[in-house]
Short mmCIF file of C-alpha atoms (C1' of nucleotides) in Angstrom, two decimals:
data_model
loop_
_atom_site.label_atom_id
_atom_site.label_comp_id
_atom_site.label_asym_id
_atom_site.label_seq_id
_atom_site.Cartn_x
_atom_site.Cartn_y
_atom_site.Cartn_z
CA MET A 1 29.11 15.61 1.78
CA GLU A 2 25.62 14.20 1.50
CA GLN A 3 24.88 14.91 5.14
CA ASP A 4 25.60 18.61 5.01
CA CYS A 5 23.20 18.95 2.15
CA PHE A 6 20.51 17.22 4.17
CA LYS A 7 21.12 19.46 7.16
CA LYS A 8 20.79 22.47 4.96
CA VAL A 9 17.52 21.24 3.52
CA LEU A 10 16.15 20.67 7.01
CA ARG A 11 17.10 24.14 8.17
CA GLU A 12 15.68 25.74 5.06
CA ARG A 13 12.34 24.27 5.98
CA GLY A 14 12.56 25.31 9.60
CA LEU A 15 13.01 21.73 10.74
CA LYS A 16 15.54 20.79 13.35
CA VAL A 17 18.60 18.69 12.77
CA THR A 18 18.49 15.75 15.14
CA ASN A 19 20.60 12.68 15.56
CA GLN A 20 17.55 10.56 14.91
CA ARG A 21 16.90 12.16 11.55
CA LEU A 22 20.50 11.82 10.47
CA LEU A 23 20.54 8.24 11.61
CA VAL A 24 17.42 7.26 9.70
CA LEU A 25 18.81 8.76 6.51
CA GLU A 26 22.17 7.08 7.01
CA THR A 27 20.48 3.78 7.66
CA ILE A 28 18.59 3.92 4.39
CA ALA A 29 21.63 5.22 2.52
CA GLY A 30 23.66 2.38 4.00
CA HIS A 31 21.47 -0.22 2.33
CA PRO A 32 21.38 0.74 -1.31
CA GLY A 33 19.20 -1.37 -3.55
CA GLU A 34 17.14 -2.63 -0.64
CA HIS A 35 13.58 -1.72 0.08
CA LEU A 36 13.40 -1.40 3.82
CA THR A 37 10.23 -1.29 5.87
CA ALA A 38 9.80 1.06 8.80
CA GLU A 39 10.35 -1.78 11.20
CA GLU A 40 13.52 -2.91 9.44
CA ILE A 41 14.85 0.61 9.59
CA HIS A 42 13.97 0.72 13.26
CA GLY A 43 15.86 -2.48 13.89
CA LEU A 44 18.93 -1.27 12.06
CA ALA A 45 18.83 2.16 13.66
CA ARG A 46 18.61 0.64 17.12
CA ASP A 47 21.95 -1.04 16.63
CA ARG A 48 23.52 2.38 16.80
CA TYR A 49 20.96 4.18 18.92
CA PRO A 50 19.05 1.71 21.07
CA GLU A 51 16.56 4.14 22.57
CA ILE A 52 15.14 5.35 19.26
CA GLY A 53 11.41 4.75 19.04
CA LEU A 54 9.39 3.34 16.19
CA ALA A 55 7.16 6.40 16.14
CA THR A 56 10.22 8.53 15.46
CA ILE A 57 11.06 6.32 12.52
CA TYR A 58 7.61 6.79 11.05
CA ARG A 59 7.64 10.52 11.62
CA THR A 60 11.10 10.87 10.15
CA LEU A 61 10.18 8.83 7.11
CA GLN A 62 7.27 11.17 6.45
CA VAL A 63 9.63 14.11 6.59
CA LEU A 64 12.14 12.47 4.28
CA VAL A 65 9.47 11.65 1.74
CA GLU A 66 8.16 15.18 1.87
CA LEU A 67 11.66 16.55 1.33
CA ASP A 68 12.11 14.26 -1.68
CA VAL A 69 15.05 12.57 -0.04
CA ILE A 70 13.51 9.11 -0.08
CA ASP A 71 10.73 7.41 -2.03
CA LYS A 72 7.90 5.24 -0.86
CA VAL A 73 7.35 1.98 -2.67
CA SER A 74 4.85 -0.77 -2.08
CA PHE A 75 4.93 -4.34 -3.26
CA ASP A 76 1.43 -5.14 -2.04
CA ASP A 77 2.63 -7.33 0.78
CA GLY A 78 1.22 -5.15 3.52
CA PHE A 79 4.34 -3.10 4.09
CA VAL A 80 5.27 0.30 2.89
CA ARG A 81 8.91 0.36 1.94
CA TYR A 82 11.42 3.13 1.50
CA GLU A 83 14.42 3.65 -0.69
CA LEU A 84 16.81 6.48 -1.32
CA GLY A 85 15.37 8.92 -3.84
CA ASP A 86 17.17 9.48 -7.09
CA ALA A 87 15.93 12.97 -7.68
CA LYS A 88 18.68 14.64 -5.72
CA LYS A 89 21.73 13.02 -7.25
CA GLU A 90 21.30 13.07 -10.97
CA LYS A 91 18.62 14.35 -13.16
CA ARG A 92 16.74 11.10 -13.28
CA HIS A 93 17.69 7.60 -12.51
CA HIS A 94 14.79 5.25 -13.17
CA HIS A 95 14.34 2.50 -10.74
CA HIS A 96 11.63 0.02 -11.57
CA HIS A 97 10.45 -3.18 -9.95
CA ALA A 98 9.18 -6.53 -11.10
CA ILE A 99 7.27 -8.31 -8.35
CA CYS A 100 6.56 -12.04 -8.41
CA ARG A 101 2.91 -12.73 -7.61
CA LYS A 102 3.73 -16.09 -6.13
CA CYS A 103 6.88 -15.78 -4.04
CA GLY A 104 7.03 -11.99 -3.75
CA LYS A 105 10.57 -11.74 -5.04
CA VAL A 106 11.42 -8.28 -6.32
CA ILE A 107 13.72 -7.68 -9.26
CA SER A 108 14.93 -4.11 -9.62
CA PHE A 109 16.09 -2.74 -12.90
CA GLU A 110 16.49 0.50 -14.73
CA GLY A 111 15.06 1.90 -17.89
CA ASP A 112 14.34 5.20 -19.50
CA LEU A 113 11.04 5.13 -21.23
CA LEU A 114 9.01 7.75 -19.56
CA GLU A 115 10.26 11.07 -20.83
CA THR A 116 7.73 11.32 -23.60
CA LEU A 117 4.94 10.17 -21.33
CA GLU A 118 5.82 12.75 -18.74
CA GLU A 119 6.06 15.51 -21.29
CA ALA A 120 2.69 14.59 -22.69
CA LEU A 121 1.20 14.65 -19.22
CA TYR A 122 2.53 18.12 -18.64
CA ASP A 123 1.26 19.35 -21.97
CA THR A 124 -2.22 17.93 -21.61
CA GLU A 125 -2.84 18.16 -17.87
CA GLY A 126 -0.27 20.58 -16.51
CA PHE A 127 0.91 17.80 -14.20
CA ILE A 128 4.53 18.12 -13.06
CA VAL A 129 6.12 14.74 -12.46
CA THR A 130 8.61 14.55 -9.60
CA ASP A 131 8.94 10.80 -9.33
CA HIS A 132 7.76 7.72 -11.07
CA GLU A 133 7.63 4.04 -10.51
CA VAL A 134 7.05 1.24 -12.92
CA LYS A 135 5.69 -1.81 -11.20
CA LEU A 136 5.47 -5.01 -13.18
CA THR A 137 3.76 -8.01 -11.66
CA GLY A 138 4.04 -11.52 -12.95
CA TYR A 139 5.93 -14.69 -12.28
CA CYS A 140 9.64 -15.03 -11.72
CA ARG A 141 11.54 -17.76 -13.47
CA ASP A 142 11.18 -20.30 -10.67
CA CYS A 143 7.52 -19.66 -9.99
CA ALA A 144 6.69 -19.62 -13.68
CA LYS A 145 8.13 -23.10 -13.90
CA GLU A 146 6.14 -24.30 -10.90
CA LYS A 147 2.99 -22.73 -12.22
CA GLN A 148 3.35 -24.57 -15.49
CA GLU A 149 3.85 -27.84 -13.63
CA ASP A 150 0.84 -27.19 -11.41
CA GLY A 151 -1.25 -26.61 -14.48
CA ARG A 152 -0.24 -29.97 -15.90
CA SER A 153 -1.04 -31.88 -12.75
CA LEU A 154 -4.52 -30.42 -12.36
CA MET B 1 -22.14 -11.79 -21.44
CA GLU B 2 -19.40 -10.87 -19.04
CA GLN B 3 -21.08 -12.65 -16.16
CA ASP B 4 -21.28 -16.04 -17.81
CA CYS B 5 -17.58 -15.89 -18.49
CA PHE B 6 -16.93 -15.16 -14.85
CA LYS B 7 -19.12 -18.05 -13.72
CA LYS B 8 -17.25 -20.35 -16.02
CA VAL B 9 -13.90 -19.22 -14.65
CA LEU B 10 -15.09 -19.82 -11.10
CA ARG B 11 -16.31 -23.32 -11.87
CA GLU B 12 -13.13 -24.19 -13.70
CA ARG B 13 -11.24 -23.48 -10.53
CA GLY B 14 -13.62 -25.44 -8.34
CA LEU B 15 -14.97 -22.28 -6.75
CA LYS B 16 -18.63 -21.76 -6.15
CA VAL B 17 -20.79 -19.22 -7.86
CA THR B 18 -22.42 -17.09 -5.20
CA ASN B 19 -24.54 -13.99 -5.31
CA GLN B 20 -21.95 -12.18 -3.26
CA ARG B 21 -19.19 -12.89 -5.76
CA LEU B 22 -21.30 -11.79 -8.67
CA LEU B 23 -22.34 -8.68 -6.82
CA VAL B 24 -18.79 -7.63 -5.99
CA LEU B 25 -17.75 -8.00 -9.59
CA GLU B 26 -20.79 -6.10 -10.82
CA THR B 27 -20.14 -3.35 -8.34
CA ILE B 28 -16.61 -2.83 -9.59
CA ALA B 29 -17.69 -3.16 -13.20
CA GLY B 30 -20.42 -0.61 -12.56
CA HIS B 31 -17.87 2.03 -11.65
CA PRO B 32 -15.42 2.10 -14.52
CA GLY B 33 -12.52 4.47 -14.20
CA GLU B 34 -12.83 4.61 -10.43
CA HIS B 35 -10.46 3.08 -7.95
CA LEU B 36 -12.66 1.73 -5.22
CA THR B 37 -11.48 0.65 -1.80
CA ALA B 38 -12.81 -2.46 -0.09
CA GLU B 39 -14.97 -0.35 2.15
CA GLU B 40 -16.39 1.63 -0.75
CA ILE B 41 -17.25 -1.59 -2.51
CA HIS B 42 -18.86 -2.82 0.67
CA GLY B 43 -20.97 0.31 0.91
CA LEU B 44 -22.11 0.04 -2.68
CA ALA B 45 -22.78 -3.68 -2.48
CA ARG B 46 -24.89 -3.21 0.62
CA ASP B 47 -27.30 -1.05 -1.30
CA ARG B 48 -28.36 -4.14 -3.15
CA TYR B 49 -27.57 -6.79 -0.55
CA PRO B 50 -27.64 -5.27 2.93
CA GLU B 51 -26.48 -8.32 4.84
CA ILE B 52 -23.21 -8.75 2.94
CA GLY B 53 -20.22 -8.60 5.28
CA LEU B 54 -16.98 -6.72 4.87
CA ALA B 55 -15.00 -9.93 5.32
CA THR B 56 -16.76 -11.36 2.30
CA ILE B 57 -15.73 -8.32 0.28
CA TYR B 58 -12.11 -8.82 1.21
CA ARG B 59 -12.21 -12.54 0.53
CA THR B 60 -13.92 -12.00 -2.80
CA LEU B 61 -11.43 -9.34 -3.82
CA GLN B 62 -8.61 -11.78 -3.18
CA VAL B 63 -10.29 -14.31 -5.40
CA LEU B 64 -10.89 -11.79 -8.15
CA VAL B 65 -7.28 -10.64 -8.09
CA GLU B 66 -6.08 -14.22 -8.19
CA LEU B 67 -8.31 -14.93 -11.17
CA ASP B 68 -6.93 -11.84 -12.94
CA VAL B 69 -10.37 -10.31 -13.13
CA ILE B 70 -9.44 -7.20 -11.18
CA ASP B 71 -6.20 -5.41 -10.36
CA LYS B 72 -4.93 -4.00 -7.13
CA VAL B 73 -3.63 -0.47 -7.16
CA SER B 74 -2.28 1.70 -4.41
CA PHE B 75 -1.89 5.43 -4.30
CA ASP B 76 -0.02 5.44 -1.00
CA ASP B 77 -2.89 6.88 0.93
CA GLY B 78 -3.31 3.87 3.18
CA PHE B 79 -5.94 2.16 1.08
CA VAL B 80 -5.65 -0.68 -1.34
CA ARG B 81 -7.86 0.00 -4.31
CA TYR B 82 -9.31 -2.21 -6.99
CA GLU B 83 -10.19 -1.70 -10.61
CA LEU B 84 -11.43 -3.93 -13.37
CA GLY B 85 -8.54 -5.75 -14.99
CA ASP B 86 -7.81 -5.21 -18.63
CA ALA B 87 -6.26 -8.56 -19.25
CA LYS B 88 -9.54 -10.21 -20.05
CA LYS B 89 -10.89 -7.79 -22.61
CA GLU B 90 -8.10 -7.09 -25.01
CA LYS B 91 -4.56 -8.17 -25.18
CA ARG B 92 -3.25 -5.25 -23.18
CA HIS B 93 -4.75 -1.97 -22.30
CA HIS B 94 -2.29 0.04 -20.27
CA HIS B 95 -3.79 1.99 -17.49
CA HIS B 96 -1.42 4.29 -15.70
CA HIS B 97 -1.87 6.79 -12.93
CA ALA B 98 -0.48 10.18 -12.04
CA ILE B 99 -0.96 10.93 -8.36
CA CYS B 100 -0.73 14.42 -6.95
CA ARG B 101 1.44 14.50 -3.86
CA LYS B 102 -0.41 17.40 -2.40
CA CYS B 103 -4.13 16.87 -2.98
CA GLY B 104 -4.08 13.18 -3.88
CA LYS B 105 -5.92 13.65 -7.14
CA VAL B 106 -5.41 10.78 -9.54
CA ILE B 107 -5.26 11.25 -13.28
CA SER B 108 -5.61 8.06 -15.28
CA PHE B 109 -4.27 7.75 -18.75
CA GLU B 110 -3.12 5.19 -21.23
CA GLY B 111 0.12 4.54 -22.97
CA ASP B 112 2.01 1.72 -24.58
CA LEU B 113 5.64 1.91 -23.74
CA LEU B 114 6.41 -1.24 -21.93
CA GLU B 115 6.61 -3.97 -24.52
CA THR B 116 10.34 -3.69 -25.00
CA LEU B 117 10.92 -3.47 -21.26
CA GLU B 118 8.86 -6.57 -20.65
CA GLU B 119 10.59 -8.50 -23.38
CA ALA B 120 13.97 -7.54 -22.01
CA LEU B 121 12.91 -8.68 -18.56
CA TYR B 122 11.88 -12.05 -19.91
CA ASP B 123 15.09 -12.46 -21.85
CA THR B 124 17.37 -11.53 -18.99
CA GLU B 125 15.50 -12.81 -15.96
CA GLY B 126 12.92 -15.25 -17.25
CA PHE B 127 10.27 -13.11 -15.60
CA ILE B 128 6.80 -13.37 -17.16
CA VAL B 129 4.84 -10.15 -16.84
CA THR B 130 1.10 -10.51 -16.30
CA ASP B 131 0.29 -6.96 -15.31
CA HIS B 132 1.98 -3.66 -14.96
CA GLU B 133 1.36 -0.29 -13.49
CA VAL B 134 3.05 2.98 -14.10
CA LYS B 135 2.72 5.31 -11.19
CA LEU B 136 3.82 8.88 -11.62
CA THR B 137 3.87 11.18 -8.62
CA GLY B 138 4.12 14.91 -8.75
CA TYR B 139 1.94 17.96 -8.62
CA CYS B 140 -1.29 18.52 -10.49
CA ARG B 141 -1.88 21.81 -12.23
CA ASP B 142 -3.61 23.44 -9.27
CA CYS B 143 -1.20 22.26 -6.62
CA ALA B 144 1.81 23.13 -8.77
CA LYS B 145 0.53 26.67 -8.90
CA GLU B 146 0.01 26.79 -5.14
CA LYS B 147 3.40 25.32 -4.52
CA GLN B 148 5.07 27.98 -6.60
CA GLU B 149 3.21 30.67 -4.69
CA ASP B 150 4.16 29.12 -1.36
CA GLY B 151 7.77 29.18 -2.43
CA ARG B 152 7.60 32.86 -3.17
CA SER B 153 6.04 33.75 0.13
CA LEU B 154 8.64 31.93 2.20
"C1'" DA C 1 -24.84 -35.15 1.62
"C1'" DT C 2 -20.61 -32.81 1.10
"C1'" DC C 3 -17.75 -29.15 1.14
"C1'" DA C 4 -17.08 -24.38 0.22
"C1'" DA C 5 -18.59 -19.67 1.37
"C1'" DT C 6 -20.73 -16.42 4.40
"C1'" DG C 7 -21.41 -13.29 8.45
"C1'" DC C 8 -20.24 -11.87 12.68
"C1'" DA C 9 -17.02 -10.70 15.99
"C1'" DA C 10 -12.59 -10.88 17.58
"C1'" DA C 11 -7.77 -10.70 16.59
"C1'" DG C 12 -3.86 -9.24 13.89
"C1'" DG C 13 -0.42 -6.06 12.36
"C1'" DT C 14 1.02 -1.61 10.68
"C1'" DT C 15 0.82 3.18 11.30
"C1'" DT C 16 -0.73 7.31 13.82
"C1'" DT C 17 -1.56 10.20 17.79
"C1'" DG C 18 -1.45 12.37 22.69
"C1'" DC C 19 1.36 13.97 26.00
"C1'" DA C 20 5.12 14.89 29.13
"C1'" DA C 21 10.15 14.99 28.88
"C1'" DA C 22 14.22 16.08 26.23
"C1'" DA C 23 16.71 18.41 22.72
"C1'" DA C 24 17.61 22.00 19.21
"C1'" DT C 25 17.60 26.76 17.79
"C1'" DA D 1 13.59 30.91 26.28
"C1'" DT D 2 10.96 29.10 22.76
"C1'" DT D 3 9.51 25.67 19.89
"C1'" DT D 4 10.16 21.41 17.79
"C1'" DT D 5 11.11 16.60 18.40
"C1'" DT D 6 11.28 12.50 20.91
"C1'" DG D 7 9.73 8.21 23.36
"C1'" DC D 8 6.35 5.70 25.33
"C1'" DA D 9 1.88 3.92 25.37
"C1'" DA D 10 -2.50 3.86 23.76
"C1'" DA D 11 -5.42 4.38 19.92
"C1'" DA D 12 -6.78 4.04 15.20
"C1'" DC D 13 -6.85 1.86 11.16
"C1'" DC D 14 -7.32 -1.59 7.51
"C1'" DT D 15 -7.31 -6.38 6.87
"C1'" DT D 16 -7.40 -11.23 8.21
"C1'" DT D 17 -9.03 -15.16 10.76
"C1'" DG D 18 -12.05 -18.53 13.66
"C1'" DC D 19 -16.16 -20.60 13.90
"C1'" DA D 20 -20.93 -21.78 13.57
"C1'" DT D 21 -24.39 -21.26 9.99
"C1'" DT D 22 -25.83 -20.94 5.45
"C1'" DG D 23 -25.64 -22.00 0.69
"C1'" DA D 24 -23.95 -24.26 -3.64
"C1'" DT D 25 -22.97 -28.50 -6.04
#
DNA sequence: ATCAATGCAAAGGTTTTGCAAAAAT
DNA sequence: ATTTTTGCAAAACCTTTGCATTGAT
């Protein structure tokens, strides 16, 4: 059970197991593939626990990031977003994102290209990689089309 | 001359060539390899142009990003940072960053691993990549050592 | 002369913090 | 019983916006 593991990790660090912390984790885990903001998580969590405060969400997210349970991602739209970390489950997944500069649409995909890079970084700098993110920016199919049309009309 | 090219790009888009815009670009160009925040750029720009306002910095940065002259990067420390874009100079450089989770140190390095990924993305999704960033998080040499020691002592 | 860009100050929106009350160990 | 965590509200923070003035074409 995923939850027991989380409880154990909390206790190992001397942190307390609270309903709020379990709920935040469950909320994120319940929306796989999405990139929720703190406020979105707050909204979802309140469905099941109406008195939970936004500050608790933020504080819990910090804890979860620190414990490597979730990852922070940012698509440069002014929000920090969170998604379930891969580190715990398998050795390495490899979630990457392509972000449209025009409409902001995010395409997620997987790929395994970074092993050699990460090894080289350890060899040359002694840097130990615990997570990675590949962020591609550009134009999605629809916006690329529009952009081409705009160019013609100008 | 880099500046004449920039002036041309501005005029092509119907934007005006102002001292402030030139100064912001020069400021960023004058600090290669650094990842300046808006406020840092403001501070540096004011040395040469004391009356320049922070709002102008932000507005100029937006323009420069839109013109592909600079790139936005974020190291999840609450600041958006800017660096000179590579797109203009050569076909593709490939600046990547390794960010220490503990001390925040950023190691920049280069690598060319993404061509196949970008081609695949175009083939499957029609997504046109204009920029990319590889962000590795982990522990730098010093912090990795500390972390190991912390673990022992607990 | 026209229209965009600037500077200032105020507003906006996300995230953090202080503190008393509540909950977990 | 002790210590952490919560919730609320206020504060802090970076960034954007409104508007009159200045500056570029």
